[in-house]
Short mmCIF file of C-alpha atoms in Angstrom, two decimals:
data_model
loop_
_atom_site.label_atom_id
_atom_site.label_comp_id
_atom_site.label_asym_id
_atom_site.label_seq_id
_atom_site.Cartn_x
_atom_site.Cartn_y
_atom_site.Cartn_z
CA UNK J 1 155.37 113.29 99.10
CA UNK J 2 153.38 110.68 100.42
CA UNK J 3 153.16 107.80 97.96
CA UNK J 4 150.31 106.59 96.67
CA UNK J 5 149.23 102.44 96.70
CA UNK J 6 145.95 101.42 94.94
CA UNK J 7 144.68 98.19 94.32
CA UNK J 8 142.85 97.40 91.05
CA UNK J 9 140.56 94.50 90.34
CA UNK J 10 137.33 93.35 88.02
CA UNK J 11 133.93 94.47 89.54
CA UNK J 12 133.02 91.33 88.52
CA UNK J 13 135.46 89.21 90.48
CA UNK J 14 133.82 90.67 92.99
CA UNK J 15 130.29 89.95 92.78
CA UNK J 16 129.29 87.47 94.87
CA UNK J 17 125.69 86.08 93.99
CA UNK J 18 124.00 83.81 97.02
CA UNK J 19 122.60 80.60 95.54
CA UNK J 20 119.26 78.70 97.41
CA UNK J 21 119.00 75.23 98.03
CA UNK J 22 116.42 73.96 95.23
CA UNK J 23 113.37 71.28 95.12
CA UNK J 24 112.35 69.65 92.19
CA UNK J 25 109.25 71.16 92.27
CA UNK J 26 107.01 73.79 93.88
CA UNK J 27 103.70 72.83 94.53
CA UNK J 28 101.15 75.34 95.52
CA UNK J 29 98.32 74.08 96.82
CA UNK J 30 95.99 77.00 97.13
CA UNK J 31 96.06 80.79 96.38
CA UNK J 32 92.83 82.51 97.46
CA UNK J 33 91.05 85.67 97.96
CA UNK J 34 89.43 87.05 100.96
CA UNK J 35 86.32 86.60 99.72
CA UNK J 36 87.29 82.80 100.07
CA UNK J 37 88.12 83.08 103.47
CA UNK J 38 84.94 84.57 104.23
CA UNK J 39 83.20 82.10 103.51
CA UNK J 40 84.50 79.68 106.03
CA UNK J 41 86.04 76.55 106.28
CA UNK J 42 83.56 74.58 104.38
CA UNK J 43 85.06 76.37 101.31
CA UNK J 44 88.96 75.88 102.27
CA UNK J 45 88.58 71.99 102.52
CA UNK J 46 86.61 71.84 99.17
CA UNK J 47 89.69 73.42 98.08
CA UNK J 48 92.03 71.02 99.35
CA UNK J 49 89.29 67.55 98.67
CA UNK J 50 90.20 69.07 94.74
CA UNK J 51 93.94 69.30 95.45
CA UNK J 52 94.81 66.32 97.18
CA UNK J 53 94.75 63.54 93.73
CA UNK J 54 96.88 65.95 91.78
CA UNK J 55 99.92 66.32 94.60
CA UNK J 56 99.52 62.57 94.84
CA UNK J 57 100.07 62.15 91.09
CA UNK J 58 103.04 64.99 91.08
CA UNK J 59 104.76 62.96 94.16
CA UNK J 60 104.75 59.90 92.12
CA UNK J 61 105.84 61.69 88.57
CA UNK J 62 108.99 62.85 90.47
CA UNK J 63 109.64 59.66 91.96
CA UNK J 64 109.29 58.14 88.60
CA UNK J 65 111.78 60.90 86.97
CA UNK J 66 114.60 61.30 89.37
CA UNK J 67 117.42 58.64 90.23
CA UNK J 68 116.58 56.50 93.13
CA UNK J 69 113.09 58.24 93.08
CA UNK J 70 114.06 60.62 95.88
CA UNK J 71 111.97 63.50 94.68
CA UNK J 72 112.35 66.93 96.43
CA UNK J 73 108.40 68.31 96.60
CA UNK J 74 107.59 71.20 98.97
CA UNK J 75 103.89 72.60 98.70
CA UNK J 76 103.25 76.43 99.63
CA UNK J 77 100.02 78.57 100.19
CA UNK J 78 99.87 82.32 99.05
CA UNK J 79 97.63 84.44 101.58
CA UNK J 80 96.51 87.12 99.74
CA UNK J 81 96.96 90.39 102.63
CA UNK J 82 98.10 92.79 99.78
CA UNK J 83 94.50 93.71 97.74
CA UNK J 84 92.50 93.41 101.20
CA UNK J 85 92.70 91.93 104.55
CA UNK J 86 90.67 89.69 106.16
CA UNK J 87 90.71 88.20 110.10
CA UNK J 88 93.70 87.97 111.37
CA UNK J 89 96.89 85.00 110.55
CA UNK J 90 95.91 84.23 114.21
CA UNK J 91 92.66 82.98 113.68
CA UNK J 92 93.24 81.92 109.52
CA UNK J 93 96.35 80.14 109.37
CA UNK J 94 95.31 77.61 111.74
CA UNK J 95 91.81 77.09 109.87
CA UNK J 96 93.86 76.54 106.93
CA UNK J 97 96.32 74.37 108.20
CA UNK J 98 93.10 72.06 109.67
CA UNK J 99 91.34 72.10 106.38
CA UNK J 100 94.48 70.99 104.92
CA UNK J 101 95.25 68.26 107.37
CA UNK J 102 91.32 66.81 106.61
CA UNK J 103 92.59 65.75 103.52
CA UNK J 104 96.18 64.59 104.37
CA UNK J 105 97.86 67.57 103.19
CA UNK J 106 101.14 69.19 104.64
CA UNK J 107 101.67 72.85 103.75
CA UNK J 108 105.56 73.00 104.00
CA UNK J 109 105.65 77.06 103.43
CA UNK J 110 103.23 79.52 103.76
CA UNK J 111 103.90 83.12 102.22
CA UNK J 112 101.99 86.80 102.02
CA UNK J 113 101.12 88.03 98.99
CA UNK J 114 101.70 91.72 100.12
CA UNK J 115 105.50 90.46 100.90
CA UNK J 116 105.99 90.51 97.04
CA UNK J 117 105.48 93.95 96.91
CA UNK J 118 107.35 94.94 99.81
CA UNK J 119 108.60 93.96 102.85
CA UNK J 120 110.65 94.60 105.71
CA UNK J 121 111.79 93.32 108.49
CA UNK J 122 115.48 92.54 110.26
CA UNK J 123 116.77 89.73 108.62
CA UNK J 124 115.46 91.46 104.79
CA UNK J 125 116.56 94.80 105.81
CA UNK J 126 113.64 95.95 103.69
CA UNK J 127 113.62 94.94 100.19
CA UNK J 128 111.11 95.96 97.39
CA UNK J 129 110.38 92.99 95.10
CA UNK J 130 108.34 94.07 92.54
CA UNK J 131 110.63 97.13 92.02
CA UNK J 132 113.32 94.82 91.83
CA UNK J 133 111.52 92.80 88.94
CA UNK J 134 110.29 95.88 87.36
CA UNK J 135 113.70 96.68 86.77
CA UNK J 136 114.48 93.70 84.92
CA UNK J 137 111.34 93.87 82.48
CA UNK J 138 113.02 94.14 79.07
CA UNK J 139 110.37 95.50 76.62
CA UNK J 140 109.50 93.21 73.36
CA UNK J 141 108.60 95.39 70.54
CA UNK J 142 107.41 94.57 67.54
CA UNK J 143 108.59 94.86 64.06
CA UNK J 144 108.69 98.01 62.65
CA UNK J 145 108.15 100.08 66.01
CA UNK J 146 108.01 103.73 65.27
CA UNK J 147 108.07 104.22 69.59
CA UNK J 148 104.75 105.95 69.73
CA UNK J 149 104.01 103.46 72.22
CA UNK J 150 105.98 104.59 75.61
CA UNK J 151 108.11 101.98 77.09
CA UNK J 152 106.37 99.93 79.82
CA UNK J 153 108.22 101.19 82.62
CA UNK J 154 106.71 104.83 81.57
CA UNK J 155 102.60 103.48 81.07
CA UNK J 156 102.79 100.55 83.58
CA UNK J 157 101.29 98.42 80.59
CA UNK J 158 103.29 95.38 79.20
CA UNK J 159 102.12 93.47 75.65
CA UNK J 160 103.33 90.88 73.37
CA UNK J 161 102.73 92.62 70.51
CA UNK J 162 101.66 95.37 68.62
CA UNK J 163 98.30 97.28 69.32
CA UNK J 164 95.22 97.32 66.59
CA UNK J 165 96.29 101.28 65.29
CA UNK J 166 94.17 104.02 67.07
CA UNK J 167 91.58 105.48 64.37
CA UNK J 168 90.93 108.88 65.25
CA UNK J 169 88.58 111.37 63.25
CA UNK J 170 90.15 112.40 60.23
CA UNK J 171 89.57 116.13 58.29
CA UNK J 172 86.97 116.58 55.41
CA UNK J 173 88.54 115.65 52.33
CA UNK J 174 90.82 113.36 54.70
CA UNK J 175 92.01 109.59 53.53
CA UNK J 176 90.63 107.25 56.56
CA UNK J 177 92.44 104.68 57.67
CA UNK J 178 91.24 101.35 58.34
CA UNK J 179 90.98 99.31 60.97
CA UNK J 180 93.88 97.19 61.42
CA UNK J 181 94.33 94.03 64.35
CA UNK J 182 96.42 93.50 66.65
CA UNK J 183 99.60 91.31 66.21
CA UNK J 184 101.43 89.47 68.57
CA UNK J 185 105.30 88.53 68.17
CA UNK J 186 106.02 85.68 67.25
CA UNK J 187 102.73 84.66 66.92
CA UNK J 188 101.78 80.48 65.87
CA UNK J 189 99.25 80.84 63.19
CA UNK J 190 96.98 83.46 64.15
CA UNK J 191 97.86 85.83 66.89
CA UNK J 192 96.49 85.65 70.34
CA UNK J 193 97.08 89.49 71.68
CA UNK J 194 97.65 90.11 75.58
CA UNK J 195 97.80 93.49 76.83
CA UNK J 196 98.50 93.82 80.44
CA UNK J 197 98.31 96.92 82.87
CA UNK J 198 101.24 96.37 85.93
CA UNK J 199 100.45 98.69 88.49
CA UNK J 200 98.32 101.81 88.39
CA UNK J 201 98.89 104.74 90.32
CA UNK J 202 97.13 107.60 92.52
CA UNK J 203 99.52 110.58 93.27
CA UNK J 204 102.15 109.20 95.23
CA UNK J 205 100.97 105.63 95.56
CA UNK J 206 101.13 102.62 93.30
CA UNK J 207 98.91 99.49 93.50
CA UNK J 208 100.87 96.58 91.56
CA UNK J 209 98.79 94.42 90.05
CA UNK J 210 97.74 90.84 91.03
CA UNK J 211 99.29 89.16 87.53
CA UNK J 212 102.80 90.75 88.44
CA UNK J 213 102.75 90.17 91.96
CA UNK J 214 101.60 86.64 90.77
CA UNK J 215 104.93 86.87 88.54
CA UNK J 216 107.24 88.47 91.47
CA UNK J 217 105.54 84.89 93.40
CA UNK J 218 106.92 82.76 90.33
CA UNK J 219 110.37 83.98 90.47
CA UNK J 220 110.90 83.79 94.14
CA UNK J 221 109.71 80.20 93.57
CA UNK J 222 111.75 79.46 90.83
CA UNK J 223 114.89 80.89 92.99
CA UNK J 224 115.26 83.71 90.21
CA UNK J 225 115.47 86.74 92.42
CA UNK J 226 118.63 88.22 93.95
CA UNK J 227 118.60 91.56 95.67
CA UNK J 228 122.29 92.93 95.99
CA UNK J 229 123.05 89.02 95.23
CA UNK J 230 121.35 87.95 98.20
CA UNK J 231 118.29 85.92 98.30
CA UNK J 232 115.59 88.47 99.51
CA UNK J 233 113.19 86.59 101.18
CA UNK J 234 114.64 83.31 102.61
CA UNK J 235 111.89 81.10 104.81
CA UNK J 236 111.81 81.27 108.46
CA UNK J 237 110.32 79.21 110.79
CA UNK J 238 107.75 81.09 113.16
CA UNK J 239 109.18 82.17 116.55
CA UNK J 240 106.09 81.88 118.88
CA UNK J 241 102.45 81.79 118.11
CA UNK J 242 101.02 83.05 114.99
CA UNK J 243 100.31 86.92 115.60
CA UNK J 244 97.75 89.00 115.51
CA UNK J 245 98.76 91.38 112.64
CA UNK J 246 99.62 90.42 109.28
CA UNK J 247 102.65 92.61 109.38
CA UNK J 248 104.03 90.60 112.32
CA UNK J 249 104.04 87.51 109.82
CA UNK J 250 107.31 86.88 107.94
CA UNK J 251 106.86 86.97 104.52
CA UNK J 252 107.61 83.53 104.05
CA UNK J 253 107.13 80.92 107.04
CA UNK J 254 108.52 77.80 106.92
CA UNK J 255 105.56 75.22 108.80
CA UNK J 256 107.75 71.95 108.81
CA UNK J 257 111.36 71.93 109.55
CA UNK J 258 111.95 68.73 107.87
CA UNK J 259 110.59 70.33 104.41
CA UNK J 260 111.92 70.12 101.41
CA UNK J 261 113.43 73.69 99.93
CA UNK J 262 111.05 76.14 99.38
CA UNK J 263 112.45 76.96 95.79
CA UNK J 264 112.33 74.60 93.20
CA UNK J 265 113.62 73.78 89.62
CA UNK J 266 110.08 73.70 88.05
CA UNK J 267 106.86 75.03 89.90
CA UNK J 268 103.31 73.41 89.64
CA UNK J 269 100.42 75.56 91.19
CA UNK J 270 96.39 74.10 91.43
CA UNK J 271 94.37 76.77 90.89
CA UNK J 272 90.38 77.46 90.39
CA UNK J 273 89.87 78.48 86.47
CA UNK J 274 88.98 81.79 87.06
CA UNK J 275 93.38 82.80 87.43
CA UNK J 276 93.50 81.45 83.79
CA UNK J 277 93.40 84.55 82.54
CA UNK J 278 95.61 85.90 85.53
CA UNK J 279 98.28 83.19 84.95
CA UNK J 280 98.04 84.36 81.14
CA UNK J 281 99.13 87.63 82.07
CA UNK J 282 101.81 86.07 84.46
CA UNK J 283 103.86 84.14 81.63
CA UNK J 284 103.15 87.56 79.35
CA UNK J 285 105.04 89.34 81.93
CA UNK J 286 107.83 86.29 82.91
CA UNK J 287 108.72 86.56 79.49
CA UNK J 288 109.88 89.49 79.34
CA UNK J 289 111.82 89.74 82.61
CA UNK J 290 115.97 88.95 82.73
CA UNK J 291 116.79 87.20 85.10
CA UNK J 292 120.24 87.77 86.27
CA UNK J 293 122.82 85.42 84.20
CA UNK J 294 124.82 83.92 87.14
CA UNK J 295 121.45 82.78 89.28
CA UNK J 296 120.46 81.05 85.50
CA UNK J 297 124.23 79.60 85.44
CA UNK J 298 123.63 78.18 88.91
CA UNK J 299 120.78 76.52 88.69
CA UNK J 300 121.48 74.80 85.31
CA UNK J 301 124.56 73.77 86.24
CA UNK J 302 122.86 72.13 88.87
CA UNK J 303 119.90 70.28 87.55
CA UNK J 304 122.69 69.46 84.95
CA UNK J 305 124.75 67.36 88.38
CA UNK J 306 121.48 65.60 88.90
CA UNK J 307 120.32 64.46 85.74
CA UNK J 308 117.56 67.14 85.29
CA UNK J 309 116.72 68.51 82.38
CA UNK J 310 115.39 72.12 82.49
CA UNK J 311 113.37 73.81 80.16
CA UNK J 312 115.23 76.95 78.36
CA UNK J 313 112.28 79.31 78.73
CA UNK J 314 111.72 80.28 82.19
CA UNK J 315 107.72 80.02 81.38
CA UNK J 316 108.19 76.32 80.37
CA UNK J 317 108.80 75.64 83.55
CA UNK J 318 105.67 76.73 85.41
CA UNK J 319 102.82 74.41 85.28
CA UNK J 320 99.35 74.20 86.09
CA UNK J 321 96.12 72.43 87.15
CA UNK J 322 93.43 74.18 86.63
CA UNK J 323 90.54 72.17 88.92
#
């Protein structure tokens, strides 16, 4: 008989889980839509005259905050290729990069917006981001659910509370019931309801939406997402020109070698008010995602090493300016 030798150990010795080099903060200095583009420079560097004060007055926050006052700030710029595609990064990144410049502004890392849906490419090995944070949503229900509401990964819709009741027609003789509001959980004095559709989808194709591709951009900022504990889309710098093809473009390209880490402890982004509501949907949605417990373990243990206090919610530490 030929014997038999097995080895036994814990999956979870196992598990190795890649951690990122971190900033102190993210700052993102623009996140447009084609329509922007379209319109020409003029409209880029009246984006950037708006951002310049407030990345001056985050540079010298962090200085104030951190020991010595050697404050770790990268800036990025989303390209939004995913809803619709405009020129080519050819002939935009350059215009953006010069409308940036007119106003003394470095863009450390530039990323594509359809990259948080999916992408592939050799060093990712294909990787499906918003799949992989779908997977992670953990549903919030409120009180008293009776689960006539399907679970979000069935309806693509994600809440923070419970819906006003549907009133439908009710038989002759038949007791009508009232109209009733909506609640949200853990509401602060009166409730402010959010109801917020993911992705939709036509026969075999889904379109994710912009407020959880927005999220999916959080996380990857916030260093939050592993896929098979590796870091899914790690910056690279551009080999050659810029191409012609948006697909040719790494997901996320690292413009100055000497740039601070791409991810960051706490993220700030400078947006136009019309993504208020957007970003409203975004913390809706990063509320409810669970983030894997040894990336969380990582990074607190080291802001913890530098003297950096982190918020516990993940939402508390996103910021905005709305300009």
């Amino acid at each position: 008989m030929t014997p038999v030798h097995a080895t036994f150990g814990e999956v979870a010795a196992e598990r190795r889980v890649a951690s990122v080099p971190l900033s102190h903060v993210s700052v993102e200095l623009g996140h447009l839509y084609m329509e922007d583009f379209e319109a020409g420079p003029a409209r880029l560097r009246e984006q950037f005259r708006r951002v310049a004060p407030w990345l001056a007055t985050v540079r010298s926050l962090w200085r104030e905050r951190v020991p010595g006052g050697r404050a770790r700030v990268s800036t990025c710029f989303l390209v939004d290729d995913y809803f619709s595609r405009f020129s080519t990064p050819a002939e935009l990144v350059p215009m953006i990069l010069e409308a940036a410049a007119e106003h003394d502004l470095t863009i450390d890392y530039l990323a594509r917006e359809s990259a948080c849906a999916q992408f592939e490419d050799a060093q990712s090995n294909g990787v499906e981001l918003a799949r992989l944070v779908e997977d992670r949503l953990v549903d919030d229900p409120p009180p008293d659910t009776d689960g006539s509401r399907p679970p979000v990964k069935e309806t693509g819709w994600l809440c923070n509370g419970s819906r006003s009741p549907r009133t439908a027609p009710v038989q002759a003789m038949g007791k009508a019931r009232p109209w009733e509001p909506p609640v949200q959980n853990a509401k602060r004095g009166h409730s402010i309801f959010v109801d917020v559709e993911l992705w939709d989808e036509k026969g075999p194709r889904r379109t994710w939406s912009c407020p959880f591709l927005a999220a999916v951009w959080q996380l990857l900022r916030l260093g939050l997402l592993r896929s098979d504990g590796r870091v899914p889309l790690p910056p690279v710098a551009l080999d050659g020109g810029w191409p012609r093809d948006w697909d040719d473009l790494p997901a996320v390209v690292r413009l100055d070698p000497q740039a601070a880490p791409f991810s960051a402890y706490t993220t700030l982004s400078v947006l136009s008010p019309r993504f208020l509501p957007v970003e409203l949907a975004v913390r809706t949605i990063l509320s409810q995602v669970a983030v894997d417990d040894e990336v969380l373990r990582q990074i607190a243990g080291r802001s913890e090493g530098e003297g950096v206090r982190l918020e516990e919610e993940l939402v508390d530490r996103i910021s905005y300016v709305f300009v």
